[in-house]
mmCIF file of C-alpha atoms in Angstrom:
data_model
loop_
_atom_site.group_PDB
_atom_site.id
_atom_site.type_symbol
_atom_site.label_atom_id
_atom_site.label_comp_id
_atom_site.label_asym_id
_atom_site.label_seq_id
_atom_site.Cartn_x
_atom_site.Cartn_y
_atom_site.Cartn_z
ATOM 1 C CA MET A 1 105.700 192.296 86.637
ATOM 2 C CA ALA A 2 105.296 194.001 83.505
ATOM 3 C CA ASP A 3 102.879 191.482 81.828
ATOM 4 C CA LEU A 4 101.234 190.467 84.957
ATOM 5 C CA VAL A 5 99.804 194.045 85.691
ATOM 6 C CA ARG A 6 96.050 193.998 85.590
ATOM 7 C CA PRO A 7 93.514 196.918 85.685
ATOM 8 C CA THR A 8 93.034 198.388 88.910
ATOM 9 C CA ASP A 9 89.934 197.752 90.576
ATOM 10 C CA ASP A 10 88.303 198.380 93.988
ATOM 11 C CA GLY A 11 89.494 195.231 95.379
ATOM 12 C CA ALA A 12 93.114 196.484 94.734
ATOM 13 C CA ARG A 13 92.566 199.674 95.877
ATOM 14 C CA ARG A 14 90.878 198.499 99.329
ATOM 15 C CA GLN A 15 94.090 196.162 99.669
ATOM 16 C CA ALA A 16 96.403 199.149 98.925
ATOM 17 C CA GLN A 17 94.682 201.494 101.169
ATOM 18 C CA ARG A 18 94.711 198.915 103.892
ATOM 19 C CA LEU A 19 98.818 198.619 103.695
ATOM 20 C CA PHE A 20 99.000 202.189 103.407
ATOM 21 C CA GLY A 21 96.282 203.169 106.391
ATOM 22 C CA THR A 22 97.996 201.159 108.940
ATOM 23 C CA ALA A 23 101.638 201.883 108.132
ATOM 24 C CA ARG A 24 104.007 202.171 111.259
ATOM 25 C CA HIS A 25 107.337 201.389 109.504
ATOM 26 C CA GLY A 26 108.657 200.538 106.032
ATOM 27 C CA ALA A 27 111.538 200.177 104.160
ATOM 28 C CA LEU A 28 112.952 203.425 102.610
ATOM 29 C CA GLY A 29 114.863 203.066 99.470
ATOM 30 C CA VAL A 30 117.284 206.221 98.668
ATOM 31 C CA ILE A 31 120.561 206.946 96.745
ATOM 32 C CA ASP A 32 123.706 206.877 98.388
ATOM 33 C CA PRO A 33 125.099 210.140 97.395
ATOM 34 C CA ALA A 34 128.584 208.732 97.954
ATOM 35 C CA SER A 35 128.607 205.602 95.810
ATOM 36 C CA GLY A 36 125.337 206.289 93.577
ATOM 37 C CA ALA A 37 123.978 203.067 94.923
ATOM 38 C CA PRO A 38 120.619 202.207 96.162
ATOM 39 C CA GLN A 39 120.297 202.234 100.029
ATOM 40 C CA VAL A 40 117.442 200.737 101.975
ATOM 41 C CA SER A 41 116.763 201.176 105.812
ATOM 42 C CA ARG A 42 113.893 201.092 108.196
ATOM 43 C CA VAL A 43 112.020 203.979 109.250
ATOM 44 C CA ALA A 44 109.171 205.056 111.286
ATOM 45 C CA LEU A 45 106.029 206.119 109.354
ATOM 46 C CA ARG A 46 102.544 207.373 109.647
ATOM 47 C CA PRO A 47 100.019 208.255 106.926
ATOM 48 C CA ASP A 48 98.591 211.820 106.612
ATOM 49 C CA GLY A 49 96.122 211.696 103.705
ATOM 50 C CA ALA A 50 97.962 210.254 100.594
ATOM 51 C CA ASP A 51 101.440 211.135 102.241
ATOM 52 C CA LEU A 52 103.495 209.365 104.611
ATOM 53 C CA LEU A 53 104.932 211.384 107.668
ATOM 54 C CA MET A 54 108.678 210.037 108.749
ATOM 55 C CA LEU A 55 110.553 210.858 111.783
ATOM 56 C CA VAL A 56 114.206 211.017 110.930
ATOM 57 C CA SER A 57 117.460 211.646 112.483
ATOM 58 C CA THR A 58 119.904 214.094 110.951
ATOM 59 C CA LEU A 59 122.606 211.865 112.118
ATOM 60 C CA SER A 60 121.039 209.059 110.001
ATOM 61 C CA ARG A 61 122.615 207.991 106.556
ATOM 62 C CA HIS A 62 119.299 208.224 104.710
ATOM 63 C CA TRP A 63 118.883 211.868 106.071
ATOM 64 C CA ALA A 64 122.201 212.930 104.161
ATOM 65 C CA ALA A 65 120.861 210.989 101.192
ATOM 66 C CA LEU A 66 117.686 212.756 101.255
ATOM 67 C CA GLU A 67 119.434 215.865 101.381
ATOM 68 C CA ALA A 68 121.088 215.301 98.370
ATOM 69 C CA ARG A 69 118.468 213.799 96.361
ATOM 70 C CA PRO A 70 114.842 213.915 97.677
ATOM 71 C CA ASP A 71 113.351 210.912 95.363
ATOM 72 C CA CYS A 72 112.833 208.096 97.509
ATOM 73 C CA SER A 73 110.790 204.851 97.675
ATOM 74 C CA LEU A 74 108.792 202.924 100.309
ATOM 75 C CA LEU A 75 108.150 199.494 100.707
ATOM 76 C CA LEU A 76 105.017 198.579 102.991
ATOM 77 C CA GLY A 77 103.500 195.538 104.491
ATOM 78 C CA GLU A 78 105.079 192.543 106.255
ATOM 79 C CA PRO A 79 104.797 188.884 105.128
ATOM 80 C CA GLY A 80 104.925 187.679 108.680
ATOM 81 C CA PRO A 81 107.306 184.660 109.508
ATOM 82 C CA GLU A 82 105.221 181.468 107.757
ATOM 83 C CA GLY A 83 104.370 180.929 104.346
ATOM 84 C CA ASP A 84 105.591 182.158 101.148
ATOM 85 C CA PRO A 85 106.944 185.670 101.468
ATOM 86 C CA LEU A 86 106.060 186.161 97.811
ATOM 87 C CA ALA A 87 102.176 185.268 98.648
ATOM 88 C CA ALA A 88 101.884 188.346 101.124
ATOM 89 C CA PRO A 89 100.632 191.572 99.760
ATOM 90 C CA ARG A 90 103.155 194.827 99.622
ATOM 91 C CA LEU A 91 102.846 198.196 98.275
ATOM 92 C CA THR A 92 105.724 199.985 96.516
ATOM 93 C CA LEU A 93 105.252 203.868 96.663
ATOM 94 C CA ALA A 94 107.225 206.529 95.024
ATOM 95 C CA ALA A 95 107.877 209.501 96.753
ATOM 96 C CA ARG A 96 109.663 212.721 97.208
ATOM 97 C CA ALA A 97 110.754 213.603 100.960
ATOM 98 C CA ALA A 98 110.172 217.497 101.937
ATOM 99 C CA MET A 99 110.194 218.975 105.759
ATOM 100 C CA ALA A 100 107.106 218.728 107.829
ATOM 101 C CA GLN A 101 105.867 221.128 110.472
ATOM 102 C CA LYS A 102 107.316 218.786 113.553
ATOM 103 C CA GLU A 103 105.855 220.714 116.696
ATOM 104 C CA ALA A 104 102.423 221.174 114.684
ATOM 105 C CA LEU A 105 102.178 217.475 114.115
ATOM 106 C CA LYS A 106 103.687 216.133 117.349
ATOM 107 C CA SER A 107 100.483 214.581 118.991
ATOM 108 C CA GLU A 108 99.370 213.057 115.636
ATOM 109 C CA TRP A 109 102.933 211.233 115.689
ATOM 110 C CA LEU A 110 102.941 210.385 119.396
ATOM 111 C CA ALA A 111 99.416 208.801 119.074
ATOM 112 C CA TRP A 112 100.644 206.580 116.100
ATOM 113 C CA HIS A 113 104.021 206.017 117.953
ATOM 114 C CA PRO A 114 103.552 206.153 121.658
ATOM 115 C CA LYS A 115 107.076 205.179 122.550
ATOM 116 C CA ALA A 116 108.721 208.252 120.392
ATOM 117 C CA ALA A 117 107.887 210.539 123.370
ATOM 118 C CA LEU A 118 111.261 209.271 124.767
ATOM 119 C CA TYR A 119 113.046 211.263 121.617
ATOM 120 C CA TYR A 120 110.708 213.223 119.575
ATOM 121 C CA ASP A 121 111.899 216.610 120.766
ATOM 122 C CA PHE A 122 115.410 215.669 120.618
ATOM 123 C CA ALA A 123 117.099 218.329 118.355
ATOM 124 C CA ASP A 124 118.497 216.093 115.780
ATOM 125 C CA PHE A 125 115.171 214.696 114.926
ATOM 126 C CA ARG A 126 113.111 216.044 111.922
ATOM 127 C CA LEU A 127 109.646 215.392 110.783
ATOM 128 C CA MET A 128 109.492 214.862 106.951
ATOM 129 C CA ARG A 129 106.552 214.389 104.541
ATOM 130 C CA LEU A 130 106.751 211.943 101.947
ATOM 131 C CA GLU A 131 104.759 213.399 98.928
ATOM 132 C CA VAL A 132 103.644 210.119 97.148
ATOM 133 C CA SER A 133 103.141 210.305 93.560
ATOM 134 C CA HIS A 134 102.253 206.872 92.603
ATOM 135 C CA GLY A 135 102.258 203.093 93.760
ATOM 136 C CA PHE A 136 102.629 199.616 92.805
ATOM 137 C CA LEU A 137 100.752 196.937 94.406
ATOM 138 C CA VAL A 138 102.032 193.221 94.525
ATOM 139 C CA GLY A 139 98.507 191.830 96.142
ATOM 140 C CA GLY A 140 99.990 188.030 96.192
ATOM 141 C CA PHE A 141 101.510 186.076 93.573
ATOM 142 C CA GLY A 142 101.473 187.590 90.498
ATOM 143 C CA ARG A 143 99.025 189.857 91.060
ATOM 144 C CA ALA A 144 100.094 193.515 90.387
ATOM 145 C CA PHE A 145 98.459 196.830 90.166
ATOM 146 C CA GLU A 146 99.250 200.246 89.463
ATOM 147 C CA LEU A 147 97.994 202.916 91.650
ATOM 148 C CA SER A 148 97.478 206.362 91.678
ATOM 149 C CA ARG A 149 97.941 208.821 94.431
ATOM 150 C CA ALA A 150 94.035 209.396 94.078
ATOM 151 C CA ASP A 151 93.416 205.694 94.704
ATOM 152 C CA LEU A 152 95.490 205.694 98.217
ATOM 153 C CA GLU A 153 93.784 209.004 99.064
ATOM 154 C CA ASN A 154 90.508 207.539 99.474
ATOM 155 C CA SER A 155 91.640 205.753 102.739
ATOM 156 C CA LYS A 156 89.476 206.911 104.702
ATOM 157 C CA GLY A 157 86.075 206.188 102.476
ATOM 158 C CA PRO A 158 83.813 203.543 103.104
ATOM 159 C CA GLY A 159 85.510 200.882 100.949
ATOM 160 C CA MET B 1 123.968 207.186 111.888
ATOM 161 C CA ALA B 2 127.228 208.893 111.415
ATOM 162 C CA ASP B 3 128.124 209.969 114.894
ATOM 163 C CA LEU B 4 126.664 206.955 116.510
ATOM 164 C CA VAL B 5 128.859 204.304 114.878
ATOM 165 C CA ARG B 6 130.254 201.869 117.336
ATOM 166 C CA PRO B 7 133.649 199.818 116.820
ATOM 167 C CA THR B 8 132.545 196.417 115.425
ATOM 168 C CA ASP B 9 132.654 193.765 118.283
ATOM 169 C CA ASP B 10 131.611 190.064 118.892
ATOM 170 C CA GLY B 11 128.051 191.066 120.107
ATOM 171 C CA ALA B 12 127.379 193.070 116.893
ATOM 172 C CA ARG B 13 128.760 190.271 114.611
ATOM 173 C CA ARG B 14 126.656 187.743 116.190
ATOM 174 C CA GLN B 15 123.368 189.836 116.000
ATOM 175 C CA ALA B 16 124.302 190.582 112.317
ATOM 176 C CA GLN B 17 124.779 186.868 111.575
ATOM 177 C CA ARG B 18 121.528 185.937 113.148
ATOM 178 C CA LEU B 19 119.593 188.541 110.832
ATOM 179 C CA PHE B 20 121.801 187.295 108.035
ATOM 180 C CA GLY B 21 121.760 183.501 108.568
ATOM 181 C CA THR B 22 117.891 183.466 108.720
ATOM 182 C CA ALA B 23 116.901 185.581 106.204
ATOM 183 C CA ARG B 24 113.734 184.049 103.771
ATOM 184 C CA HIS B 25 113.202 187.765 102.283
ATOM 185 C CA GLY B 26 114.196 191.144 102.505
ATOM 186 C CA ALA B 27 113.386 194.336 100.851
ATOM 187 C CA LEU B 28 115.406 194.985 97.989
ATOM 188 C CA GLY B 29 116.573 198.305 96.506
ATOM 189 C CA VAL B 30 117.439 199.204 92.868
ATOM 190 C CA ILE B 31 117.332 201.979 90.765
ATOM 191 C CA ASP B 32 114.728 202.625 88.424
ATOM 192 C CA PRO B 33 116.391 202.660 84.879
ATOM 193 C CA ALA B 34 113.492 204.608 83.853
ATOM 194 C CA SER B 35 113.324 207.273 86.469
ATOM 195 C CA GLY B 36 116.794 207.050 87.789
ATOM 196 C CA ALA B 37 114.721 207.093 91.324
ATOM 197 C CA PRO B 38 115.148 204.118 94.137
ATOM 198 C CA GLN B 39 112.838 201.429 93.900
ATOM 199 C CA VAL B 40 111.985 198.999 96.867
ATOM 200 C CA SER B 41 110.328 195.587 96.581
ATOM 201 C CA ARG B 42 110.082 192.372 98.291
ATOM 202 C CA VAL B 43 111.944 189.409 97.241
ATOM 203 C CA ALA B 44 112.680 186.063 98.556
ATOM 204 C CA LEU B 45 116.230 185.119 99.721
ATOM 205 C CA ARG B 46 118.240 182.435 101.246
ATOM 206 C CA PRO B 47 122.001 182.833 102.869
ATOM 207 C CA ASP B 48 124.843 181.095 100.890
ATOM 208 C CA GLY B 49 127.980 181.821 102.711
ATOM 209 C CA ALA B 50 128.206 185.730 102.858
ATOM 210 C CA ASP B 51 126.385 186.137 99.534
ATOM 211 C CA LEU B 52 122.517 186.107 99.331
ATOM 212 C CA LEU B 53 120.437 183.764 96.755
ATOM 213 C CA MET B 54 117.287 185.628 95.438
ATOM 214 C CA LEU B 55 114.836 183.757 93.177
ATOM 215 C CA VAL B 56 113.366 186.468 90.734
ATOM 216 C CA SER B 57 110.838 186.692 87.539
ATOM 217 C CA THR B 58 111.895 187.970 84.416
ATOM 218 C CA LEU B 59 108.931 189.630 84.616
ATOM 219 C CA SER B 60 109.603 191.939 87.773
ATOM 220 C CA ARG B 61 110.453 195.301 87.862
ATOM 221 C CA HIS B 62 113.623 194.584 89.639
ATOM 222 C CA TRP B 63 114.891 191.971 87.525
ATOM 223 C CA ALA B 64 115.058 194.866 84.674
ATOM 224 C CA ALA B 65 116.417 197.624 87.228
ATOM 225 C CA LEU B 66 119.328 194.969 87.696
ATOM 226 C CA GLU B 67 119.830 194.314 84.387
ATOM 227 C CA ALA B 68 120.360 197.673 83.622
ATOM 228 C CA ARG B 69 122.482 198.092 87.103
ATOM 229 C CA PRO B 70 123.305 195.469 89.217
ATOM 230 C CA ASP B 71 124.181 197.471 92.207
ATOM 231 C CA CYS B 72 121.552 197.176 94.870
ATOM 232 C CA SER B 73 120.920 197.091 98.672
ATOM 233 C CA LEU B 74 118.979 194.916 101.055
ATOM 234 C CA LEU B 75 117.352 195.334 104.318
ATOM 235 C CA LEU B 76 116.890 192.249 106.769
ATOM 236 C CA GLY B 77 115.229 191.803 110.026
ATOM 237 C CA GLU B 78 111.529 192.966 110.729
ATOM 238 C CA PRO B 79 110.209 194.651 113.752
ATOM 239 C CA GLY B 80 107.085 192.666 114.506
ATOM 240 C CA PRO B 81 103.665 194.482 115.209
ATOM 241 C CA GLU B 82 104.410 195.663 118.668
ATOM 242 C CA GLY B 83 106.835 198.175 120.127
ATOM 243 C CA ASP B 84 108.856 200.915 118.410
ATOM 244 C CA PRO B 85 109.771 199.838 115.011
ATOM 245 C CA LEU B 86 113.089 202.015 115.465
ATOM 246 C CA ALA B 87 114.047 199.571 118.451
ATOM 247 C CA ALA B 88 114.206 196.532 116.621
ATOM 248 C CA PRO B 89 117.623 195.354 114.990
ATOM 249 C CA ARG B 90 118.206 195.283 111.261
ATOM 250 C CA LEU B 91 120.648 195.205 108.848
ATOM 251 C CA THR B 92 121.687 196.963 105.571
ATOM 252 C CA LEU B 93 123.492 195.559 103.090
ATOM 253 C CA ALA B 94 125.341 196.620 99.928
ATOM 254 C CA ALA B 95 125.514 194.043 97.251
ATOM 255 C CA ARG B 96 125.918 193.294 93.481
ATOM 256 C CA ALA B 97 123.363 190.810 91.578
ATOM 257 C CA ALA B 98 124.684 187.902 89.053
ATOM 258 C CA MET B 99 123.361 184.879 87.750
ATOM 259 C CA ALA B 100 123.584 181.751 89.744
ATOM 260 C CA GLN B 101 122.935 178.234 88.811
ATOM 261 C CA LYS B 102 119.453 177.760 89.014
ATOM 262 C CA GLU B 103 119.144 174.000 88.376
ATOM 263 C CA ALA B 104 122.260 172.886 90.931
ATOM 264 C CA LEU B 105 120.962 175.090 93.575
ATOM 265 C CA LYS B 106 117.387 173.902 93.497
ATOM 266 C CA SER B 107 117.159 171.654 96.565
ATOM 267 C CA GLU B 108 118.987 174.131 98.582
ATOM 268 C CA TRP B 109 116.168 176.821 97.979
ATOM 269 C CA LEU B 110 113.250 174.406 98.189
ATOM 270 C CA ALA B 111 114.814 173.398 101.625
ATOM 271 C CA TRP B 112 114.424 176.997 102.674
ATOM 272 C CA HIS B 113 111.395 177.980 100.856
ATOM 273 C CA PRO B 114 109.337 174.848 100.090
ATOM 274 C CA LYS B 115 106.070 176.677 98.802
ATOM 275 C CA ALA B 116 108.570 177.761 95.683
ATOM 276 C CA ALA B 117 107.959 174.128 94.501
ATOM 277 C CA LEU B 118 105.105 175.343 92.749
ATOM 278 C CA TYR B 119 107.022 177.818 90.598
ATOM 279 C CA TYR B 120 110.559 177.188 90.657
ATOM 280 C CA ASP B 121 110.888 175.737 87.327
ATOM 281 C CA PHE B 122 108.994 177.890 85.743
ATOM 282 C CA ALA B 123 110.631 179.584 82.286
ATOM 283 C CA ASP B 124 110.451 183.152 83.521
ATOM 284 C CA PHE B 125 112.290 182.435 87.074
ATOM 285 C CA ARG B 126 116.231 183.200 87.543
ATOM 286 C CA LEU B 127 118.294 182.586 90.320
ATOM 287 C CA MET B 128 120.561 185.139 91.222
ATOM 288 C CA ARG B 129 123.452 185.341 93.547
ATOM 289 C CA LEU B 130 123.718 188.969 95.631
ATOM 290 C CA GLU B 131 127.543 189.435 96.233
ATOM 291 C CA VAL B 132 127.351 191.296 99.389
ATOM 292 C CA SER B 133 130.353 193.863 99.796
ATOM 293 C CA HIS B 134 129.538 195.200 103.144
ATOM 294 C CA GLY B 135 126.835 195.945 106.171
ATOM 295 C CA PHE B 136 125.444 198.474 108.428
ATOM 296 C CA LEU B 137 123.882 196.844 111.408
ATOM 297 C CA VAL B 138 121.296 199.090 113.507
ATOM 298 C CA GLY B 139 121.025 197.004 116.498
ATOM 299 C CA GLY B 140 118.619 199.362 118.481
ATOM 300 C CA PHE B 141 117.796 202.903 118.871
ATOM 301 C CA GLY B 142 121.506 204.665 118.284
ATOM 302 C CA ARG B 143 123.426 201.302 118.176
ATOM 303 C CA ALA B 144 125.019 201.442 114.667
ATOM 304 C CA PHE B 145 127.872 199.332 113.522
ATOM 305 C CA GLU B 146 129.489 198.599 110.266
ATOM 306 C CA LEU B 147 130.354 195.080 109.051
ATOM 307 C CA SER B 148 132.648 193.851 106.451
ATOM 308 C CA ARG B 149 131.806 190.849 104.344
ATOM 309 C CA ALA B 150 134.313 188.834 106.742
ATOM 310 C CA ASP B 151 132.117 189.803 109.709
ATOM 311 C CA LEU B 152 129.011 188.025 108.026
ATOM 312 C CA GLU B 153 130.985 185.188 106.775
ATOM 313 C CA ASN B 154 131.563 183.594 110.165
ATOM 314 C CA SER B 155 127.797 183.003 110.261
ATOM 315 C CA LYS B 156 128.299 179.263 110.660
ATOM 316 C CA GLY B 157 131.034 179.774 113.280
ATOM 317 C CA PRO B 158 130.742 178.610 116.891
ATOM 318 C CA GLY B 159 129.646 182.340 117.728
#
């Protein structure tokens, strides 16, 4: 919404931090190395400072895509079944995927995703860190804001 | 899930058709023309045969991206607030965006999205047709299926 971007204010930061700080899953966009086309899939997430952690199987298509090119995008926030899906807030993040310490972060992950205890230790699962560079909040119809990494990092603040 | 893809059967087709045939919104993946990186945003949708219709503002970032490159990806299906987000079914579609007949399809769109009556006629809105080429269903944990366009086109069939 090039013409509709407003100056980022505390209300926008709080809305973005709420979407970010409660994220349990999101839509991950990668580039399919075979076709060069975008590819979106659902991934399990948890926030960690201004980054996101992601548990991913090496058998997944997005794993192969991120190995070829670690640039990715995340969409957070869900509209729910009722109302206009364009009226509900959502947050698009630009990020880069890197490996995270799977063993060291196990208890943090399972506190957020208890059911993942069933497969967290499977050999094909890796924990990745999605290093967020910036974001774009659509807070509702026609209300768009650009966000820096610092805008997200305050998510533990008093807000 | 390269090693987990199963032969496509009627159960997988029905599950994909249910996600496809009820789609009101989805996560659209495009390639940002400035950075070449993927970019995911929420869009309003309605199914139309094996295609999806999408109402989009020319002020949006994904509009500019699709003008530069019409290849895109859609993620349909939502996990809901409870349970393991990786256990809930979802459908990834590969598509190509083309213009649709906005005036001719107005009543179809508004039947699916009544609240869009507020802005459907705005000059900056366009109706696009996302021509689906193929899909990938994750029907639950470790249950993945490849789908052709024909697998989706049966969505009005007896199933």
